[in-house]
Amino acid sequence: MFNFRSIEIDAAAKSGWVQAGATLGELYYRIWQKSNVLGFPAGICPTYGNLLRKYGLSTDNVVDAQIVDVNGKLLDRASMGEDLFWAIRGGGGASFGVIIAYKIVLVPVPETVTVFRGLDNETNPAVLLSRQPESVNFGKRKSDYVQTPIPKASLEWIWKKMIESGKTGFVFNPYGGAMDEVPATETPFPHRAGNLYKIQYSISWKEAGVEAEKKYLGQIRRIYSYMTPFVSKNPRSAYLNYRDLDIGIVQPASKNSFDEGKVYGGKYFNGNFERLVKVKTAVDPHNFFWNEQSIPVLPSKA
């Protein structure tokens, strides 16, 4: 998708078309070229940003899309239908086709803000156009949702365990605000009202080899296990964009793909999983668009 990088910003209409190969930095730069009082609620790291509590998720601000379906047809919102359009806004678009572009809504932002980041206010905005990662490491991410406050004594215990476990770090992402105002079924992303914050568990390392991988994966998995009493239950929910194969995978050409997919699908999508499966079955019945955690199709009737 590298060559699908076109970005068209219409500041007067407060909207834009963004192809799927464009980076967020490129999008922000193109918006800045047209207006210093418009923005888009996307990420300061991939998928997650500071405007979430005011304007919701990126998917809440997508109003059209272009997708190539399993038959090779290029569809927009009108021709794909509302069920598929619903599914590709937070349901893992790669399960349904090849998404070429999204039409987004731009939102008002202050002309000047103060933020704590690694770049000072003299930095040339063109730095946003860089497509080179800051570093290349091995890494693993996991996630949880917290729905009731964790007592102070428990937080102190968790902090102790985190230090004992080695390199695993925590990031707490607060929810609320506009997030709570969108019904859980409005898009496939269900983790809205009732969630205080999301936890990201993060570990990165530079050493290559099986032994290093085993060591560091063991650290993050232990921390994840320690957190069990303090996070969401039935299901223990997870954030889709921190793909975590520990919570389940579907095997290639598996006859039990629905049952296997339900394990991780219920964690990522909660009650929206079954609707996603129905959409998948309708638009890709032979499961051409498959990956280890794709949306499965309904089991065939005997």
Tab-separated table of C-alpha atoms in Angstrom:
chain	number	residue	atom	x	y	z
A	1	MET	CA	0.000	0.000	0.000
A	2	PHE	CA	3.073	2.254	0.075
A	3	ASN	CA	2.132	3.968	-3.190
A	4	PHE	CA	-1.445	4.695	-2.075
A	5	ARG	CA	-0.466	7.882	-0.238
A	6	SER	CA	-2.661	10.588	-1.767
A	7	ILE	CA	-4.216	13.060	0.677
A	8	GLU	CA	-6.812	15.616	-0.430
A	9	ILE	CA	-7.863	18.183	2.172
A	10	ASP	CA	-10.897	20.437	1.698
A	11	ALA	CA	-10.598	22.954	4.522
A	12	ALA	CA	-13.794	24.768	3.520
A	13	ALA	CA	-15.814	21.551	3.745
A	14	LYS	CA	-13.851	20.390	6.824
A	15	SER	CA	-13.203	17.009	5.249
A	16	GLY	CA	-10.553	15.039	3.423
A	17	TRP	CA	-9.802	11.854	1.505
A	18	VAL	CA	-6.817	9.871	2.788
A	19	GLN	CA	-5.406	6.826	1.048
A	20	ALA	CA	-4.486	3.846	3.175
A	21	GLY	CA	-0.723	4.040	2.620
A	22	ALA	CA	-0.388	7.552	4.055
A	23	THR	CA	1.109	7.955	7.500
A	24	LEU	CA	-0.501	10.014	10.245
A	25	GLY	CA	2.415	12.422	10.033
A	26	GLU	CA	1.713	12.990	6.350
A	27	LEU	CA	-1.978	13.538	7.100
A	28	TYR	CA	-1.259	16.057	9.855
A	29	TYR	CA	1.174	17.901	7.616
A	30	ARG	CA	-1.340	18.197	4.767
A	31	ILE	CA	-4.010	19.460	7.161
A	32	TRP	CA	-1.551	21.996	8.602
A	33	GLN	CA	-0.773	23.237	5.069
A	34	LYS	CA	-4.456	24.113	4.600
A	35	SER	CA	-5.468	25.242	8.091
A	36	ASN	CA	-4.009	25.793	11.556
A	37	VAL	CA	-7.401	25.518	13.262
A	38	LEU	CA	-8.461	22.104	11.932
A	39	GLY	CA	-7.283	18.664	12.984
A	40	PHE	CA	-8.162	14.998	12.964
A	41	PRO	CA	-8.566	12.786	16.054
A	42	ALA	CA	-6.014	10.107	15.258
A	43	GLY	CA	-2.744	9.278	16.968
A	44	ILE	CA	0.387	10.608	18.575
A	45	CYS	CA	1.389	6.972	18.414
A	46	PRO	CA	-0.344	4.701	15.898
A	47	THR	CA	-4.157	4.797	16.337
A	48	TYR	CA	-4.332	6.678	19.629
A	49	GLY	CA	-4.319	10.418	20.240
A	50	ASN	CA	-5.009	13.361	22.515
A	51	LEU	CA	-8.356	14.317	20.941
A	52	LEU	CA	-10.071	11.048	21.847
A	53	ARG	CA	-12.006	12.385	24.844
A	54	LYS	CA	-13.216	15.437	22.903
A	55	TYR	CA	-13.991	13.991	19.460
A	56	GLY	CA	-13.903	10.221	19.862
A	57	LEU	CA	-11.969	7.723	17.798
A	58	SER	CA	-10.718	8.077	14.245
A	59	THR	CA	-13.414	5.618	13.176
A	60	ASP	CA	-16.083	7.870	14.687
A	61	ASN	CA	-14.998	10.536	12.209
A	62	VAL	CA	-14.980	8.466	9.004
A	63	VAL	CA	-17.918	9.189	6.675
A	64	ASP	CA	-17.023	7.266	3.505
A	65	ALA	CA	-14.488	4.752	2.242
A	66	GLN	CA	-13.234	2.958	-0.845
A	67	ILE	CA	-12.641	-0.798	-0.668
A	68	VAL	CA	-11.771	-3.501	-3.182
A	69	ASP	CA	-13.900	-6.540	-2.377
A	70	VAL	CA	-13.195	-10.236	-2.913
A	71	ASN	CA	-14.579	-9.971	-6.459
A	72	GLY	CA	-12.171	-7.174	-7.376
A	73	LYS	CA	-14.835	-4.459	-7.388
A	74	LEU	CA	-14.062	-0.963	-6.103
A	75	LEU	CA	-16.863	0.069	-3.747
A	76	ASP	CA	-17.721	3.255	-1.889
A	77	ARG	CA	-20.134	3.632	1.009
A	78	ALA	CA	-23.199	3.764	-1.211
A	79	SER	CA	-22.272	0.652	-3.193
A	80	MET	CA	-20.863	-1.432	-0.331
A	81	GLY	CA	-23.888	-0.892	1.924
A	82	GLU	CA	-24.132	0.166	5.534
A	83	ASP	CA	-23.300	-3.234	7.054
A	84	LEU	CA	-19.885	-3.444	5.400
A	85	PHE	CA	-19.240	0.254	6.013
A	86	TRP	CA	-19.993	-0.361	9.695
A	87	ALA	CA	-17.631	-3.342	9.804
A	88	ILE	CA	-14.582	-1.603	8.323
A	89	ARG	CA	-14.715	1.239	10.847
A	90	GLY	CA	-13.064	-0.604	13.703
A	91	GLY	CA	-13.667	-4.246	12.844
A	92	GLY	CA	-10.313	-4.964	11.261
A	93	GLY	CA	-10.703	-3.892	7.650
A	94	ALA	CA	-8.303	-6.553	6.347
A	95	SER	CA	-10.922	-9.220	7.076
A	96	PHE	CA	-13.304	-7.802	4.490
A	97	GLY	CA	-11.259	-6.514	1.558
A	98	VAL	CA	-8.478	-4.112	0.621
A	99	ILE	CA	-9.257	-0.624	1.880
A	100	ILE	CA	-7.938	2.004	-0.507
A	101	ALA	CA	-9.020	5.253	1.156
A	102	TYR	CA	-11.161	6.853	3.832
A	103	LYS	CA	-13.095	10.106	3.797
A	104	ILE	CA	-12.652	11.835	7.138
A	105	VAL	CA	-14.241	14.722	9.020
A	106	LEU	CA	-11.892	17.456	10.227
A	107	VAL	CA	-12.531	18.934	13.663
A	108	PRO	CA	-11.823	22.388	15.133
A	109	VAL	CA	-8.681	22.720	17.245
A	110	PRO	CA	-7.050	25.728	18.956
A	111	GLU	CA	-4.500	27.634	16.925
A	112	THR	CA	-1.953	27.229	19.733
A	113	VAL	CA	-1.669	24.430	22.294
A	114	THR	CA	0.901	23.287	24.838
A	115	VAL	CA	1.969	19.653	24.799
A	116	PHE	CA	4.757	17.613	26.356
A	117	ARG	CA	6.592	15.839	23.543
A	118	GLY	CA	10.122	15.229	22.337
A	119	LEU	CA	9.953	17.995	19.710
A	120	ASP	CA	10.210	21.686	20.581
A	121	ASN	CA	8.149	24.450	18.986
A	122	GLU	CA	10.985	25.391	16.620
A	123	THR	CA	10.894	21.998	14.891
A	124	ASN	CA	10.150	22.165	11.165
A	125	PRO	CA	6.684	20.650	10.563
A	126	ALA	CA	8.184	18.738	7.620
A	127	VAL	CA	9.527	16.246	10.185
A	128	LEU	CA	6.010	14.787	10.077
A	129	LEU	CA	6.699	13.552	6.551
A	130	SER	CA	9.412	11.137	7.664
A	131	ARG	CA	8.483	7.497	7.083
A	132	GLN	CA	11.460	6.117	9.016
A	133	PRO	CA	10.730	4.627	12.461
A	134	GLU	CA	12.621	6.123	15.390
A	135	SER	CA	14.046	2.707	16.232
A	136	VAL	CA	13.668	-0.900	15.217
A	137	ASN	CA	13.390	-3.353	18.098
A	138	PHE	CA	11.742	-6.602	18.937
A	139	GLY	CA	8.615	-6.052	20.982
A	140	LYS	CA	5.335	-7.268	22.386
A	141	ARG	CA	2.184	-5.424	23.399
A	142	LYS	CA	-0.809	-6.578	25.410
A	143	SER	CA	-3.854	-4.668	26.665
A	144	ASP	CA	-6.602	-4.551	29.275
A	145	TYR	CA	-9.556	-2.394	30.279
A	146	VAL	CA	-10.132	-1.121	33.809
A	147	GLN	CA	-13.744	-0.536	34.844
A	148	THR	CA	-13.438	-0.008	38.609
A	149	PRO	CA	-10.756	2.008	40.424
A	150	ILE	CA	-7.727	-0.012	41.519
A	151	PRO	CA	-7.052	0.533	45.253
A	152	LYS	CA	-3.875	2.367	46.238
A	153	ALA	CA	-2.443	-0.677	48.014
A	154	SER	CA	-3.013	-2.780	44.909
A	155	LEU	CA	-1.329	-0.191	42.699
A	156	GLU	CA	1.698	-0.260	44.995
A	157	TRP	CA	1.780	-4.064	44.737
A	158	ILE	CA	1.500	-3.864	40.945
A	159	TRP	CA	4.345	-1.331	40.835
A	160	LYS	CA	6.534	-3.677	42.869
A	161	LYS	CA	5.749	-6.598	40.575
A	162	MET	CA	6.452	-4.488	37.495
A	163	ILE	CA	9.923	-3.614	38.796
A	164	GLU	CA	10.605	-7.234	39.726
A	165	SER	CA	9.519	-8.451	36.305
A	166	GLY	CA	12.146	-6.532	34.364
A	167	LYS	CA	11.481	-4.294	31.355
A	168	THR	CA	7.691	-4.346	31.045
A	169	GLY	CA	6.126	-0.877	31.060
A	170	PHE	CA	2.568	0.350	31.548
A	171	VAL	CA	0.676	3.090	29.711
A	172	PHE	CA	-2.738	4.142	31.057
A	173	ASN	CA	-4.973	5.754	28.413
A	174	PRO	CA	-7.986	7.568	29.953
A	175	TYR	CA	-11.404	7.100	28.386
A	176	GLY	CA	-14.610	9.070	28.925
A	177	GLY	CA	-15.843	12.295	27.358
A	178	ALA	CA	-16.995	11.829	23.776
A	179	MET	CA	-16.075	8.152	24.028
A	180	ASP	CA	-18.950	7.595	26.453
A	181	GLU	CA	-21.476	9.352	24.220
A	182	VAL	CA	-21.162	6.882	21.337
A	183	PRO	CA	-23.182	3.654	21.778
A	184	ALA	CA	-21.099	0.474	21.998
A	185	THR	CA	-22.803	-0.850	18.859
A	186	GLU	CA	-22.332	2.285	16.724
A	187	THR	CA	-19.035	0.918	15.404
A	188	PRO	CA	-17.363	-2.465	15.992
A	189	PHE	CA	-15.194	-0.874	18.725
A	190	PRO	CA	-17.254	-1.516	21.897
A	191	HIS	CA	-15.010	-0.277	24.727
A	192	ARG	CA	-16.765	2.962	25.575
A	193	ALA	CA	-19.018	3.879	28.528
A	194	GLY	CA	-18.073	1.967	31.652
A	195	ASN	CA	-14.342	1.859	30.950
A	196	LEU	CA	-12.174	4.175	33.020
A	197	TYR	CA	-9.013	3.586	31.043
A	198	LYS	CA	-7.109	1.171	28.855
A	199	ILE	CA	-3.822	-0.372	29.913
A	200	GLN	CA	-1.071	-0.984	27.402
A	201	TYR	CA	1.594	-3.444	28.503
A	202	SER	CA	4.762	-2.821	26.549
A	203	ILE	CA	8.123	-4.520	26.297
A	204	SER	CA	10.888	-3.986	23.726
A	205	TRP	CA	14.325	-5.507	23.348
A	206	LYS	CA	17.259	-5.431	20.931
A	207	GLU	CA	18.823	-8.859	21.476
A	208	ALA	CA	18.072	-11.380	18.750
A	209	GLY	CA	17.437	-15.055	19.348
A	210	VAL	CA	15.011	-17.514	20.879
A	211	GLU	CA	16.336	-17.194	24.418
A	212	ALA	CA	15.904	-13.412	24.484
A	213	GLU	CA	12.412	-13.748	23.062
A	214	LYS	CA	11.474	-16.322	25.685
A	215	LYS	CA	12.870	-14.134	28.473
A	216	TYR	CA	11.043	-10.951	27.553
A	217	LEU	CA	7.772	-12.573	26.533
A	218	GLY	CA	7.793	-14.316	29.896
A	219	GLN	CA	8.131	-10.963	31.654
A	220	ILE	CA	5.154	-9.313	29.980
A	221	ARG	CA	2.996	-12.419	30.317
A	222	ARG	CA	3.661	-12.570	34.064
A	223	ILE	CA	2.605	-8.951	34.513
A	224	TYR	CA	-0.527	-9.619	32.465
A	225	SER	CA	-1.335	-12.551	34.740
A	226	TYR	CA	-0.802	-10.465	37.889
A	227	MET	CA	-3.359	-7.921	36.612
A	228	THR	CA	-6.206	-10.428	36.297
A	229	PRO	CA	-8.093	-9.356	39.475
A	230	PHE	CA	-8.137	-5.682	38.500
A	231	VAL	CA	-9.390	-5.637	34.905
A	232	SER	CA	-12.532	-6.343	32.872
A	233	LYS	CA	-14.036	-9.817	33.052
A	234	ASN	CA	-16.403	-11.986	31.022
A	235	PRO	CA	-14.764	-11.257	28.692
A	236	ARG	CA	-11.360	-9.951	29.648
A	237	SER	CA	-11.414	-7.377	26.872
A	238	ALA	CA	-8.515	-6.348	24.651
A	239	TYR	CA	-7.663	-3.560	22.202
A	240	LEU	CA	-7.603	-4.699	18.572
A	241	ASN	CA	-4.677	-2.568	17.439
A	242	TYR	CA	-2.341	-4.175	19.975
A	243	ARG	CA	-2.638	-7.505	18.188
A	244	ASP	CA	-2.044	-10.156	20.832
A	245	LEU	CA	-1.811	-13.711	19.526
A	246	ASP	CA	-1.666	-14.947	23.134
A	247	ILE	CA	-5.436	-14.507	23.407
A	248	GLY	CA	-6.203	-16.835	20.516
A	249	ILE	CA	-5.670	-17.486	16.824
A	250	VAL	CA	-7.539	-19.175	14.027
A	251	GLN	CA	-5.688	-21.858	12.085
A	252	PRO	CA	-5.475	-21.780	8.261
A	253	ALA	CA	-8.341	-23.678	6.633
A	254	SER	CA	-9.623	-24.658	10.073
A	255	LYS	CA	-13.004	-26.354	10.200
A	256	ASN	CA	-13.487	-24.751	13.604
A	257	SER	CA	-12.627	-21.192	12.564
A	258	PHE	CA	-15.796	-19.740	14.072
A	259	ASP	CA	-15.192	-21.304	17.494
A	260	GLU	CA	-11.512	-20.345	17.398
A	261	GLY	CA	-12.314	-16.826	16.259
A	262	LYS	CA	-14.924	-16.379	18.958
A	263	VAL	CA	-12.196	-16.629	21.618
A	264	TYR	CA	-10.248	-13.543	20.540
A	265	GLY	CA	-13.180	-11.912	18.738
A	266	GLY	CA	-15.187	-11.725	21.940
A	267	LYS	CA	-12.307	-9.951	23.667
A	268	TYR	CA	-11.726	-7.408	20.900
A	269	PHE	CA	-15.340	-6.758	19.930
A	270	ASN	CA	-17.522	-8.000	22.816
A	271	GLY	CA	-21.146	-8.144	21.655
A	272	ASN	CA	-20.298	-6.816	18.184
A	273	PHE	CA	-18.424	-9.974	17.183
A	274	GLU	CA	-21.474	-11.856	15.902
A	275	ARG	CA	-22.524	-8.994	13.627
A	276	LEU	CA	-18.995	-8.836	12.221
A	277	VAL	CA	-19.147	-12.568	11.483
A	278	LYS	CA	-22.430	-12.122	9.622
A	279	VAL	CA	-20.961	-9.305	7.516
A	280	LYS	CA	-17.834	-11.360	6.805
A	281	THR	CA	-19.925	-14.357	5.738
A	282	ALA	CA	-21.976	-12.173	3.399
A	283	VAL	CA	-19.080	-10.394	1.662
A	284	ASP	CA	-16.297	-13.030	1.799
A	285	PRO	CA	-18.013	-16.411	2.283
A	286	HIS	CA	-14.926	-18.452	1.331
A	287	ASN	CA	-12.689	-16.570	3.777
A	288	PHE	CA	-10.225	-15.309	1.167
A	289	PHE	CA	-9.146	-12.421	3.423
A	290	TRP	CA	-7.644	-14.459	6.250
A	291	ASN	CA	-5.063	-13.816	8.947
A	292	GLU	CA	-4.357	-15.326	12.376
A	293	GLN	CA	-6.955	-13.076	14.008
A	294	SER	CA	-9.296	-12.247	11.146
A	295	ILE	CA	-13.056	-12.324	11.457
A	296	PRO	CA	-14.209	-15.895	10.697
A	297	VAL	CA	-17.200	-16.929	8.624
A	298	LEU	CA	-20.232	-18.697	10.018
A	299	PRO	CA	-19.875	-22.483	10.097
A	300	SER	CA	-21.431	-24.156	7.076
A	301	LYS	CA	-24.615	-26.080	7.690
A	302	ALA	CA	-24.362	-29.866	7.555
